[in-house]
Structures are given as C-alpha cells and as structure tokens.
Short mmCIF file of C-alpha atoms and ligand atoms in Angstrom, two decimals:
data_model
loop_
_atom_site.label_atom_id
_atom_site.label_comp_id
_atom_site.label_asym_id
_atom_site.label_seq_id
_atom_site.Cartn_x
_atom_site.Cartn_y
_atom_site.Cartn_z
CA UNK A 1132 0.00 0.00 0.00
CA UNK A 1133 1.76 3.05 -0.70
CA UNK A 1134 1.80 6.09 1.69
CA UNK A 1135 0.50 9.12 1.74
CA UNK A 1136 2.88 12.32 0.78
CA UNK A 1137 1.84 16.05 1.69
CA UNK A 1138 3.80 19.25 0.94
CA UNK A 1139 4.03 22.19 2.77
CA UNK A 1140 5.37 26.19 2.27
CA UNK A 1141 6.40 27.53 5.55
CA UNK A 1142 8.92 29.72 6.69
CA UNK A 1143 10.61 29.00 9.94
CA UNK A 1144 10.66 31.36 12.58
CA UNK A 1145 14.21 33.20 13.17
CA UNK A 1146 17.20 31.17 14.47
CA UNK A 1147 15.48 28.03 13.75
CA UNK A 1148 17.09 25.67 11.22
CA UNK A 1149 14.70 25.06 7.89
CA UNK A 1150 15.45 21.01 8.38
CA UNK A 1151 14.98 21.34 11.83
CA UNK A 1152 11.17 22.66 11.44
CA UNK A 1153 10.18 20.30 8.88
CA UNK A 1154 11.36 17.55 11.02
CA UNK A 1155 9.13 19.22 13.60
CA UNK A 1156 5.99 19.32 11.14
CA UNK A 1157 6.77 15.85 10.60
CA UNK A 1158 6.85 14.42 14.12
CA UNK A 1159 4.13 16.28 15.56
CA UNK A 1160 1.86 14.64 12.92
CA UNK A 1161 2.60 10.97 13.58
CA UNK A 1162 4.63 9.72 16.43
CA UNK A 1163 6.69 12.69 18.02
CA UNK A 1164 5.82 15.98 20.05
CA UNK A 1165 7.78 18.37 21.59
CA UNK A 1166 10.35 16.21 24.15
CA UNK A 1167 11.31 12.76 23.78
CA UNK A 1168 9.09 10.51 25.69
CA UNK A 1169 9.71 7.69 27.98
CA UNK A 1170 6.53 5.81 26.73
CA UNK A 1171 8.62 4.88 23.65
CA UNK A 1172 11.18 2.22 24.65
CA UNK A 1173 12.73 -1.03 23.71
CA UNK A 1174 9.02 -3.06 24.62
CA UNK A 1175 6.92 -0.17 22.09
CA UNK A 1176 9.72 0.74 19.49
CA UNK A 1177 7.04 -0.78 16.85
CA UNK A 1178 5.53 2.60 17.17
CA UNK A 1179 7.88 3.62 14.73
CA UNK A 1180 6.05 1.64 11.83
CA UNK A 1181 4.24 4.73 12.11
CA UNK A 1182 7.11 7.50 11.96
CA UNK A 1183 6.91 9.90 9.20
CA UNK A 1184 9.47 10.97 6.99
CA UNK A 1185 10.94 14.02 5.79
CA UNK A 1186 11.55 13.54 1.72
CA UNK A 1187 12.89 16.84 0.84
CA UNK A 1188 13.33 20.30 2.36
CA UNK A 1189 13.68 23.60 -0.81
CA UNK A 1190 14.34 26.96 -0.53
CA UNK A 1191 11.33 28.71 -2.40
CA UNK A 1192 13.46 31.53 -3.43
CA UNK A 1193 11.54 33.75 -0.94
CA UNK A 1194 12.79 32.92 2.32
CA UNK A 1195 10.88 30.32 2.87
CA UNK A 1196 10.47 26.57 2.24
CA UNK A 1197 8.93 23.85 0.08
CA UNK A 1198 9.04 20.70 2.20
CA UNK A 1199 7.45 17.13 1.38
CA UNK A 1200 6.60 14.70 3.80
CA UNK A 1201 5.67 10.99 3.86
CA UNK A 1202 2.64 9.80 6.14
CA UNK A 1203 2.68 6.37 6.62
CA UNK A 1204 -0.39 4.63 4.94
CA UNK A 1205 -0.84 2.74 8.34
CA UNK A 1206 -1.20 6.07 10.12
CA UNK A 1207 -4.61 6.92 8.39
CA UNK A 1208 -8.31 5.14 9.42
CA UNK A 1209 -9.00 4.16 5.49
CA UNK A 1210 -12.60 6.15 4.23
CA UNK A 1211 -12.24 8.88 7.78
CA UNK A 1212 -11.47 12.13 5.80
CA UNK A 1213 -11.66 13.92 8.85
CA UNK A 1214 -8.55 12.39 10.53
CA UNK A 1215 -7.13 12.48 7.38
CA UNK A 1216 -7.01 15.79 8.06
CA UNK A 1217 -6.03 15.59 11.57
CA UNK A 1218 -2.74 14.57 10.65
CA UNK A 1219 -1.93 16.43 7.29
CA UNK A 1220 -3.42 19.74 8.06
CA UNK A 1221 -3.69 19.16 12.34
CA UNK A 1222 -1.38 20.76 14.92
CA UNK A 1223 1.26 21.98 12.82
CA UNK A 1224 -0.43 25.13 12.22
CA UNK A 1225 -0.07 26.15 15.71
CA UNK A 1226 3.38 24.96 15.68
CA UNK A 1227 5.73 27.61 17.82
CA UNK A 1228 8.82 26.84 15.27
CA UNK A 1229 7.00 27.93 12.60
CA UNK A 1230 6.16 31.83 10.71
CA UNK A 1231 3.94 30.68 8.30
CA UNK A 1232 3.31 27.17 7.11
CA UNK A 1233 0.39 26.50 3.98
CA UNK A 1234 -0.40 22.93 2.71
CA UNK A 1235 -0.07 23.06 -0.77
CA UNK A 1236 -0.64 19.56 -2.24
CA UNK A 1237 -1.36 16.02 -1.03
CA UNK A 1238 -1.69 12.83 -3.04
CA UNK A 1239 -3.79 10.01 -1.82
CA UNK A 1240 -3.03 6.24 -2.44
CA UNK A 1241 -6.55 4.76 -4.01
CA UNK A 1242 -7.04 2.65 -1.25
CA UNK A 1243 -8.08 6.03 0.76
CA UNK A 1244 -9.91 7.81 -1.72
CA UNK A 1245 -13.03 5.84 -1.25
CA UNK A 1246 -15.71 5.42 -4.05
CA UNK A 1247 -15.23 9.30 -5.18
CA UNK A 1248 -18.35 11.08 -7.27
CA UNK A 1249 -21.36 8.91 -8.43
CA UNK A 1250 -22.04 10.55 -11.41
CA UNK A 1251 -18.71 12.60 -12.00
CA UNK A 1252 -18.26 14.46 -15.39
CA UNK A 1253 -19.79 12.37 -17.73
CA UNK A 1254 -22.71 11.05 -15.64
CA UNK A 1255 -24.25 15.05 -14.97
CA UNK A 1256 -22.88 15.45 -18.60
CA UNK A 1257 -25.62 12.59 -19.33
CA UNK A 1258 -27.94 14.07 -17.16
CA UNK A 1259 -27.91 17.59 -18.90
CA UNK A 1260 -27.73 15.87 -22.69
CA UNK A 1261 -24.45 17.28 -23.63
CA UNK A 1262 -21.85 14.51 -23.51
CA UNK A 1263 -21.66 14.63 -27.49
CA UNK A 1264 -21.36 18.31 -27.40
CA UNK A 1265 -18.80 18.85 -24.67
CA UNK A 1266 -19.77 22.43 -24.29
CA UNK A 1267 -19.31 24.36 -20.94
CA UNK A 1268 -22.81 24.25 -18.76
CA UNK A 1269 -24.07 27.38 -17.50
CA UNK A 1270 -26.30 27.60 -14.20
CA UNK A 1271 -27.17 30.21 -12.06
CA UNK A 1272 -27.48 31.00 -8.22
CA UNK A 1273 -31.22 32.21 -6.92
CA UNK A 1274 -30.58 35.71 -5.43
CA UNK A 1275 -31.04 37.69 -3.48
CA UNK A 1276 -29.40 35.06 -1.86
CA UNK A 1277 -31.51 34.96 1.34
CA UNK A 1278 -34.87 36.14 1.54
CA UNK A 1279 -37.11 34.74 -1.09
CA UNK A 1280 -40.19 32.61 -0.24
CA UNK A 1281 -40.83 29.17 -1.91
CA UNK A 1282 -43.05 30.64 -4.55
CA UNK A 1283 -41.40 33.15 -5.60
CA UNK A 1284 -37.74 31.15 -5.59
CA UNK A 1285 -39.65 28.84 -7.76
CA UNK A 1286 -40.39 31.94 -10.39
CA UNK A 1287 -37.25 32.79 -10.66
CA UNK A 1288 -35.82 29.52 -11.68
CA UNK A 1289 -38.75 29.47 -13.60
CA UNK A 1290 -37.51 31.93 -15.49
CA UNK A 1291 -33.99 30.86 -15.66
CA UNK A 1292 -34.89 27.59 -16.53
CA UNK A 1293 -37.12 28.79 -19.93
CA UNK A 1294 -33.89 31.40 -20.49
CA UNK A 1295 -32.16 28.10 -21.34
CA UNK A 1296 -29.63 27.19 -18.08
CA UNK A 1297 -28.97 23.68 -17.18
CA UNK A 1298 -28.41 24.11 -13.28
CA UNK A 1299 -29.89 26.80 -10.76
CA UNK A 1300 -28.70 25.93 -7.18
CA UNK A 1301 -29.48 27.79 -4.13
CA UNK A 1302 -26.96 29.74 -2.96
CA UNK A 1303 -24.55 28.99 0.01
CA UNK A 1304 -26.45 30.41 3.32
CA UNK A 1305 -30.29 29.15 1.99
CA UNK A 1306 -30.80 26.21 3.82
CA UNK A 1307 -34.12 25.37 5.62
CA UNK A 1308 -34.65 28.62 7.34
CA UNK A 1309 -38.85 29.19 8.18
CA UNK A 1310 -38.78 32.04 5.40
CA UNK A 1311 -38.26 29.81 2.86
CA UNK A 1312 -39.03 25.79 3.80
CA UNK A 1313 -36.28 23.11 1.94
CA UNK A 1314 -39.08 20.81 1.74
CA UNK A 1315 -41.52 23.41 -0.13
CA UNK A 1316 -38.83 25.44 -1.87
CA UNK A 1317 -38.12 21.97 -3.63
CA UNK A 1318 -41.67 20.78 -4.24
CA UNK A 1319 -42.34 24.20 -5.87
CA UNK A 1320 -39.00 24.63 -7.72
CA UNK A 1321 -39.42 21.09 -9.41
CA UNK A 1322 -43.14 21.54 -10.06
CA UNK A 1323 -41.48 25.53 -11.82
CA UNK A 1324 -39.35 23.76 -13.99
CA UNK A 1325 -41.20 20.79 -15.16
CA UNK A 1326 -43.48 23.56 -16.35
CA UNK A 1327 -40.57 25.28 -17.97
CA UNK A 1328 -39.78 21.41 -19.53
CA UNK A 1329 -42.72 21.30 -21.11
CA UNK A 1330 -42.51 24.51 -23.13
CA UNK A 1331 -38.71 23.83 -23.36
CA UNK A 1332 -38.15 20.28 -23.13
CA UNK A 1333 -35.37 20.46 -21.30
CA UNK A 1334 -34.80 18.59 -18.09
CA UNK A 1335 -32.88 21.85 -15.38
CA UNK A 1336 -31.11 20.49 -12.57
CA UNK A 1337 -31.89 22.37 -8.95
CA UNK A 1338 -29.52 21.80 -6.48
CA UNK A 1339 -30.91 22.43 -3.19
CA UNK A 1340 -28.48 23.57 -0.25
CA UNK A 1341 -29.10 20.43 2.49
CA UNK A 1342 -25.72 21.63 4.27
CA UNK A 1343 -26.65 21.19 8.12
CA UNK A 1344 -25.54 19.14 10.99
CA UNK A 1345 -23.57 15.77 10.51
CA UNK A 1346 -26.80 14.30 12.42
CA UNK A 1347 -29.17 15.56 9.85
CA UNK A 1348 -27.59 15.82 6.48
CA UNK A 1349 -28.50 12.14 5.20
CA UNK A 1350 -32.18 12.19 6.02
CA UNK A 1351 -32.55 15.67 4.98
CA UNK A 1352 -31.13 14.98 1.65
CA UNK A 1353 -33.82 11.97 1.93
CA UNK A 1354 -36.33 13.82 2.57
CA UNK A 1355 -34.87 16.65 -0.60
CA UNK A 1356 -35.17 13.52 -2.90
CA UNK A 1357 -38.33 12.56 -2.31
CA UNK A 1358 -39.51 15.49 -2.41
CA UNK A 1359 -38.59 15.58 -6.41
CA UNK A 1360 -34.84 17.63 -6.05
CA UNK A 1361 -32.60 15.90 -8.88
CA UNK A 1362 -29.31 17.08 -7.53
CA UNK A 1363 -27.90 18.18 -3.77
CA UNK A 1364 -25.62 20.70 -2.69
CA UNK A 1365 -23.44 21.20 0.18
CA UNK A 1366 -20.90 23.32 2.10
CA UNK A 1367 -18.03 21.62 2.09
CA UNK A 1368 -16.39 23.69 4.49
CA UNK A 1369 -18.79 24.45 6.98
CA UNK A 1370 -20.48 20.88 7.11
CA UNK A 1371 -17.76 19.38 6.69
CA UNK A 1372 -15.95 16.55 3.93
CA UNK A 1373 -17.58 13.49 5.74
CA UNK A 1374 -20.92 15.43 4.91
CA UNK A 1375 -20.65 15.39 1.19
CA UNK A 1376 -18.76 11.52 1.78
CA UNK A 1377 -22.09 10.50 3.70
CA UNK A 1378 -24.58 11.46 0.90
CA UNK A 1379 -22.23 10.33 -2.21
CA UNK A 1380 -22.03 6.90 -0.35
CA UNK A 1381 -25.56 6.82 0.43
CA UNK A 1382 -27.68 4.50 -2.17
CA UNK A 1383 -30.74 5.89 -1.62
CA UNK A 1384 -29.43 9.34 -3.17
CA UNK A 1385 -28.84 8.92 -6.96
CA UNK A 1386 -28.67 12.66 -7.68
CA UNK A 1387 -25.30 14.34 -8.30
CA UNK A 1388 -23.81 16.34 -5.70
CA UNK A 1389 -23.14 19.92 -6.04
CA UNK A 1390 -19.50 20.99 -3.79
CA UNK A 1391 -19.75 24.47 -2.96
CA UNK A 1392 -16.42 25.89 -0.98
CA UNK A 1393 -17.43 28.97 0.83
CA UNK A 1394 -15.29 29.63 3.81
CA UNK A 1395 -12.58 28.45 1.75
CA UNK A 1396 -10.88 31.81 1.77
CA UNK A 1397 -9.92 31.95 5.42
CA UNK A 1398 -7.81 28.73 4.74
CA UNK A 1399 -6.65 29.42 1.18
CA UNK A 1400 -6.52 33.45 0.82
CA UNK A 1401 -3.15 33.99 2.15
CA UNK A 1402 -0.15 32.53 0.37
CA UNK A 1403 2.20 31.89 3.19
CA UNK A 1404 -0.24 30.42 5.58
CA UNK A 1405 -3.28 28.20 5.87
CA UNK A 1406 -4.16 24.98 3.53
CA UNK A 1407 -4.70 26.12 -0.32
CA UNK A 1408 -7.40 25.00 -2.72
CA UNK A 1409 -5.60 22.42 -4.71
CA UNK A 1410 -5.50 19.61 -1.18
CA UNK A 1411 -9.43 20.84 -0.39
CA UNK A 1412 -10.10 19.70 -4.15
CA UNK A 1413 -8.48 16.65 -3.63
CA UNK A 1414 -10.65 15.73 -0.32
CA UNK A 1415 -13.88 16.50 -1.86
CA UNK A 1416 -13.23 14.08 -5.09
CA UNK A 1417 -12.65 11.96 -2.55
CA UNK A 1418 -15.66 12.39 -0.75
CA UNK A 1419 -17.52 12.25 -3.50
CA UNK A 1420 -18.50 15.94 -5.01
CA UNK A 1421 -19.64 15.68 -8.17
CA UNK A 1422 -19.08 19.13 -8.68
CA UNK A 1423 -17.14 21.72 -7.18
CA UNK A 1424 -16.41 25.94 -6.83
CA UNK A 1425 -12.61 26.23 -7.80
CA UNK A 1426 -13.25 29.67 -8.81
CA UNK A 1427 -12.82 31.89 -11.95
CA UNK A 1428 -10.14 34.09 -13.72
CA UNK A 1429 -12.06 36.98 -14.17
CA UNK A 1430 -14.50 37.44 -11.44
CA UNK A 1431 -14.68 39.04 -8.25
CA UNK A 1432 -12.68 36.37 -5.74
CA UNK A 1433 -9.32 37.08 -6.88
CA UNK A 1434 -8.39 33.49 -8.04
CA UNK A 1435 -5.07 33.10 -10.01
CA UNK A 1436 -5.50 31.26 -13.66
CA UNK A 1437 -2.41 28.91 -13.18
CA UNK A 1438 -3.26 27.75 -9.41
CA UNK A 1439 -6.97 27.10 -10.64
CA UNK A 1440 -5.92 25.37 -13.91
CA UNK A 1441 -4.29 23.21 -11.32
CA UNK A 1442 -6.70 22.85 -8.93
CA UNK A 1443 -9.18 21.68 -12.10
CA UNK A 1444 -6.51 19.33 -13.19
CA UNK A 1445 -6.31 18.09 -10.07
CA UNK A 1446 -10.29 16.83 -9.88
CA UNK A 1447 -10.12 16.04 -13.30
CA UNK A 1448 -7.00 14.02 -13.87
CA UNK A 1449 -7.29 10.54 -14.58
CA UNK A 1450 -7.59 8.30 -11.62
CA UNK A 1451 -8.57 4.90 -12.00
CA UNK A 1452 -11.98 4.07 -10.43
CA UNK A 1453 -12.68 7.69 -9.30
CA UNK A 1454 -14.49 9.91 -11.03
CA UNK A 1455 -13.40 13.36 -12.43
CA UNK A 1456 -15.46 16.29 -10.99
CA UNK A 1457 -16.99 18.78 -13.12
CA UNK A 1458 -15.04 22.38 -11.70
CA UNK A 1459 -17.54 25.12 -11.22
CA UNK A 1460 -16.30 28.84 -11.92
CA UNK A 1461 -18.93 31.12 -10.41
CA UNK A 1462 -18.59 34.42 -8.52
CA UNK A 1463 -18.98 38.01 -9.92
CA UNK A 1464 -19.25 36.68 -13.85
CA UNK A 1465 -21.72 38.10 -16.13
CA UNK A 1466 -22.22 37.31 -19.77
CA UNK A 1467 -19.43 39.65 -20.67
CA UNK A 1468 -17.00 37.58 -18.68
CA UNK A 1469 -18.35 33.70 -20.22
CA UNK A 1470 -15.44 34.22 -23.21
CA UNK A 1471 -12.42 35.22 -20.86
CA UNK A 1472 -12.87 32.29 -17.94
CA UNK A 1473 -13.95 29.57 -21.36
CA UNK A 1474 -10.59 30.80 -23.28
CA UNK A 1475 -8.48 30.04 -20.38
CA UNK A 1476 -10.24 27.13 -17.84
CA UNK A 1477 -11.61 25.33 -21.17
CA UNK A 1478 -15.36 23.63 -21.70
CA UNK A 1479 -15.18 21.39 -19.31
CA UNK A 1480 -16.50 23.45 -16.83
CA UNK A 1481 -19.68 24.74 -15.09
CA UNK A 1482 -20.20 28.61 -15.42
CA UNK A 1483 -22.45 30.49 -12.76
CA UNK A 1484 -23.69 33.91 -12.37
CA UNK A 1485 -25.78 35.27 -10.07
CA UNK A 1486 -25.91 38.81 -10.13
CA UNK A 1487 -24.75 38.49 -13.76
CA UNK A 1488 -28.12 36.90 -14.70
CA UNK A 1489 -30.64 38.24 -12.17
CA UNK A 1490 -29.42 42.15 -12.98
CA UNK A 1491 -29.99 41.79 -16.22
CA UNK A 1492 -31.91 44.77 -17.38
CA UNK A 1493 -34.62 42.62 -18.71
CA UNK A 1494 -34.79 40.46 -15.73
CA UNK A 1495 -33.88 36.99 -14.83
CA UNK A 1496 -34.59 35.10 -18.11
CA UNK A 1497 -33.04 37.47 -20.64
CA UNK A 1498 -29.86 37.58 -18.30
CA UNK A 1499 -29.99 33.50 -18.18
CA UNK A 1500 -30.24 33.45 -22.22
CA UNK A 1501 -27.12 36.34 -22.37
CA UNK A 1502 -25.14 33.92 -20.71
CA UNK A 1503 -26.18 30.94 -22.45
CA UNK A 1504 -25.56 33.62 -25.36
CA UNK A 1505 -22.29 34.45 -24.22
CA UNK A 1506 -20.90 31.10 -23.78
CA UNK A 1507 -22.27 29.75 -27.18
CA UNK A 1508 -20.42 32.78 -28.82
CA UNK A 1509 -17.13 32.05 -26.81
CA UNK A 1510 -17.49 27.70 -27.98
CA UNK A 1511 -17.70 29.23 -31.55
CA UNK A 1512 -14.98 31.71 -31.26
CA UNK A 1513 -17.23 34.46 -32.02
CA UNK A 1514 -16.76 37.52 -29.90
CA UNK A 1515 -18.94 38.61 -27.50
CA UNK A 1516 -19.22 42.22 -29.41
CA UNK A 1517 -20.13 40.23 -32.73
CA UNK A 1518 -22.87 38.19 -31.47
CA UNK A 1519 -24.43 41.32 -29.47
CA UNK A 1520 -25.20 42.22 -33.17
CA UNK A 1521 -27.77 38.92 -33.30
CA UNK A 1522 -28.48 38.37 -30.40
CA UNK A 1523 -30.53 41.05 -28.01
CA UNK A 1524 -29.89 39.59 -24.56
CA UNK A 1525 -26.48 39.81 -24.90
CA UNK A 1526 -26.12 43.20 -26.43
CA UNK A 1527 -27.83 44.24 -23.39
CA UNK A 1528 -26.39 42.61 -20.80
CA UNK A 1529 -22.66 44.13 -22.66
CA UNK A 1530 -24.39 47.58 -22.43
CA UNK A 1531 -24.68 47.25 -18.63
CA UNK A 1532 -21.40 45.29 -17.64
CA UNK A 1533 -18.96 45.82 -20.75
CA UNK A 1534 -17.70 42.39 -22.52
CA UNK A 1535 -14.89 42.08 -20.64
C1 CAP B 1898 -21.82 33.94 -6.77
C2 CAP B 1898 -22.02 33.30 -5.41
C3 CAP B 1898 -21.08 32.16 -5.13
C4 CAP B 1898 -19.66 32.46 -5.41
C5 CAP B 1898 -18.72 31.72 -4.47
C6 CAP B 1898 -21.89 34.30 -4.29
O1 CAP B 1898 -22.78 34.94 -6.89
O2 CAP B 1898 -23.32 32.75 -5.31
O3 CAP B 1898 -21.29 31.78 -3.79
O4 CAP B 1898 -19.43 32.01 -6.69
O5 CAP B 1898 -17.42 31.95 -4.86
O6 CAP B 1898 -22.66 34.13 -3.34
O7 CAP B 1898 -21.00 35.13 -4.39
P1 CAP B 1898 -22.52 36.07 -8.01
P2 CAP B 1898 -16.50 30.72 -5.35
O8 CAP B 1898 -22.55 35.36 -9.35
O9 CAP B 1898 -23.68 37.03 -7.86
O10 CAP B 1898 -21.21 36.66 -7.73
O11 CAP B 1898 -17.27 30.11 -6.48
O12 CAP B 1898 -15.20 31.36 -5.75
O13 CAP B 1898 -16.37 29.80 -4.19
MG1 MG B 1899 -23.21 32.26 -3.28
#
C-alpha cells in the first residue's frame, strides 16, 4: 500500500534551522511531540512503523520553504477524511517553530480515496444531454441570496430555466430557514421547472443547499429527494468533507452532488499560511462531489488562472476508479466575462452567475439566455461584441457590464 505524501510552504521562525522545522511538522503529525518521551522504549519501538518521513526540504526563493513529507499509509483510518485531516493539516499550524506554514498539495493512495463522485463528469454530462457536445454548462445561483419565499424562488428559476440554463442551485447560506421551507422550496421549484420542460423540453437540474448538521444531512437529503430535487448541494467547508462523503455513499441518493467551498478563503486566501485550494479539491473528489467551486479568472474572488488550472486538473485528472469532478467557476461573472474564464479554464467546466443573470436589465430570463448567449459565442470563437449584433440579450447585458 503506498503512503501518503503532503507538501508544505512555511517559513521557519528566526534562528530556527529550515530542516529542523520540517522535522518538527513531521513528528508532531505521527509519532513525536515536543520532548522525547519515555513511553517509547525497547518493549513499544514498533511505534515507529508509524514515523513519518521528511523527503525533501527547498528553498522557495523567498525565504521560505517547500518541504514534502511521507505519512505512513498505516497512520490513516482508510474512508475517515476527517482524521485524514487531523494529521496532514492538524497541529502543525499552531506549531511555535513555525512563521507561516500553507499545505499546498497532497496525493492520496486509491485505497483512501473511497468510491469518489457517483455521477462525476460524464454522468451530470448525461444528465444535462451534452456529452456529445462537450460544451461548458451554465447555471445560475437564486438571489437575493436569502430572503425569497418558496413561490417566488420557484419563479425565478422558472424563469432561468425557460432562459435556457442547465443548473440553478441555491446559494450557500439558503438552507431550511422558516422564510423559505427546503421541503416546499423543492416541491415548488421542481413543479417551476417541469413547467418550464414542457414549453422547453429540457430537463434543469436544482440543487438544493441540504448543508446542516452531521446528524441531519442524510435524512434531509432523503427527505430533498423525495420530495422531487434531482441534484444536492453542500458546504463543504462548513459541514464538513464526511458530509458530502455520507450522501455520495448513500444508495438511496442517486442525484449528483453539487460541492460548494465557501469559507474556503480563510484557509486558502493567504499565500504563506493556511491549507490552499488544490489539497481541499483533492478531499472533496474523494468524498464524492460531483461538482465543485474552484473559482474563476475573471471574477470578483481574486483566483489566479495557473493555481486554478491546477486545482481543475487536479479533480479532473485521470484516476482509475474515481471519477473526475466537473469544476464550477462562479462568482462576480456576467455574460461579458463567459469568453475570458472559457478561453483560459476550457469547456469542461460549469459557469455560474448570479448577479450576472438576475441584474440583467430585462430580468432573470433574458440575463440566463445572455449567458447561455455568451458562452455559445465564446465555444464558436465568435466575440462577445459580434454576437451582441444577433443576439438582443447579450447586447444588453454588454451595455450594462462591458464584454470584458
Ligand atoms: C456567486 C455566489 C457564489 C460564489 C462563491 C456568491 O454569486 O453565489 O457563492 O461564486 O465563490 O454568493 O458570491 P454572483 P466561489 O454570481 O452574484 O457573484 O465560487 O469562488 O467559491
Ligand atoms: Mg453564493
């Protein structure tokens, strides 16, 4: 079985030796802490099956450090992401030796990585009819993101859903709050856009936020299904990676799960400290997300083109037996920004707007057919400007927000 391998930017605090404090990260995560210890002796020294290694230690060129260590595979409970966690992203944070320290990457042996996605790419790529076509799918968030009751939530992905989209979602704080019901909000959301099917024949996915306690999450997603909701979504970070694992092992739930990452940015903002995106992405394929926010190169969360091109390569990289996950870039696009995040993140992606769709001047369907608009435009390397001239949606939504 072969181990697990994590690597870390950090820069040691003054005076202390760059070898020294990786050795530290590396002991306080398996079998050391900060003195030697009297409990390990001749009778225990088997402990040290479970000793980690320190592979290599790099200057970064910055005064810092690259440094990669190996976790034994023995160390980790296979299929508990959360104590996955607890050792490659646990104490060492805190660690007294340390500046800064940021995990940057971590590869998994198979054997932990569980069953991964259901339906993955190609199976909500089935779902949405375009696995011959390979073009990007465009969804939108309900806004105002709070607030809405269940008929009225269901209008406007009424009109989203005849404007052409293939995925409205709630967005990340709408839950089950007594405003707006989860079980309503999904019985009148489906019942919206099987009306829109039948004057559009085309099956919209809704995924509804079910992101609540560990306790809950299964039966509420349960309860979401029956209810008629054909795909879930869920926090990652606030309900946590053994959330999403619990519903994408579940074999009730046969919908596709929808990652989003909010509260990601306290961990993966600052570039010296914390845990970035790319290891998060890793987890939740893991877990199971079918799709996931990795964030866009032109919107309004400042998200750097090369990291996310990574971060999608890393959920979409062949692995055999898991699934790839569909990356989502959403936040602060409009149609005037499809062309920019489809030249450099590609088609295989999910593009969002929110505010890009529901501002539109004409309201929420003309700003859902923009975007579809928009992205056709980009697929056939027209640009935005040129299609305007055809297309009315789109030379209005350009007139408000500029095609760039
Ligand atoms: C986007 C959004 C999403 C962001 C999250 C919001 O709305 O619904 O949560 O995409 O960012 O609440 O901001 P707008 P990320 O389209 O109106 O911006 O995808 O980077 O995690
Ligand atoms: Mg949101």
């Amino acid at each position: 079985m072969s181990d697990v391998t994590a690597v870390y930017y950090y820069r040691p605090k003054t005076g202390v030796d760059a070898e020294f404090a990786a050795h530290a990260i590396c002991e306080e995560q398996t079998t050391g802490t900060w003195t030697d210890l009297s409990t390990v002796n001749e009778k225990t020294r088997y402990v040290h099956a479970l000793d980690g290694e320190v592979l290599e230690v790099t200057p970064a060129g910055d005064g810092g450090y690259v440094t990669k260590i190996r976790y034994p595979y023995e160390i980790f409970e296979a299929g508990n992401i959360p104590q996955y966690l607890s050792v490659i992203a646990g104490n060492l944070f805190g660690l007294g030796k340390l500046e800064t320290v940021r995990l940057t990457e971590i590869t998994l042996p198979r054997e932990l990585a569980g069953s991964g996605p259901k339906f993955g790419i190609e199976g909500v790529r089935r779902l949405v009819g375009t696995e011959t076509s390979r073009r990007p799918h465009v969804g939108t968030i309900i806004k105002p993101k709070v607030g809405l009751n269940p008929k009225d939530t269901a209008e406007v992905a009424y009109q989203a859903a005849i404007g052409g989209l293939d995925l409205i979602k709630d967005d990340e704080t709408l839950t089950n709050q007594p405003f707006c019901p989860l079980i309503e909000r999904v019985e009148e959301v489906m019942a919206a856009l099987d009306c829109a099917k039948d004057e559009t024949g085309k099956q919209v996915l809704y995924a509804v936020n079910v992101t609540t306690g560990g306790d809950r999450i299964v039966e509420c997603a349960h309860s979401a299904v029956k209810a008629g909701a054909n795909m879930l979504m869920v926090d990652v970070l606030t309900a946590g990676f053994s959330a999403v694992q619990a519903l994408a092992e579940d074999p009730f739930l046969q919908v596709p799960i929808h990652v989003h990452r909010t509260m990601h940015g306290a961990l993966t903002r600052n570039a010296e400290h914390g845990i970035a995106m790319r290891p998060i992405a890793t987890l939740v394929r893991a877990a199971g997300g079918d799709q996931l926010h990795t964030g866009t190169v032109s919107g309004k969360m400042g998200g750097k083109a090369e990291e996310i091109l990574g971060d999608n390569r890393e959920i979409t990289r062949e692995i055999p037996g898991l699934k790839p996950v569909f990356p989502v870039a959403s936040g602060g696009l409009h149609p005037g920004k499809a062309a920019a995040e489809i030249a450099k993140l590609g088609c295989d992606i999910v593009l969002q707007a929110g505010g890009g769709i529901h501002g539109h001047p004409d309201g929420t369907a003309a700003g859902a057919r923009a975007f579809v608009q928009a992205a056709e435009a980009a697929v056939a390397g027209i640009s935005a400007k040129e299609y305007a001239k055809t297309h009315t949606e789109l030379a209005r939504a350009i007139a408000k927000w500029g095609d760039s």
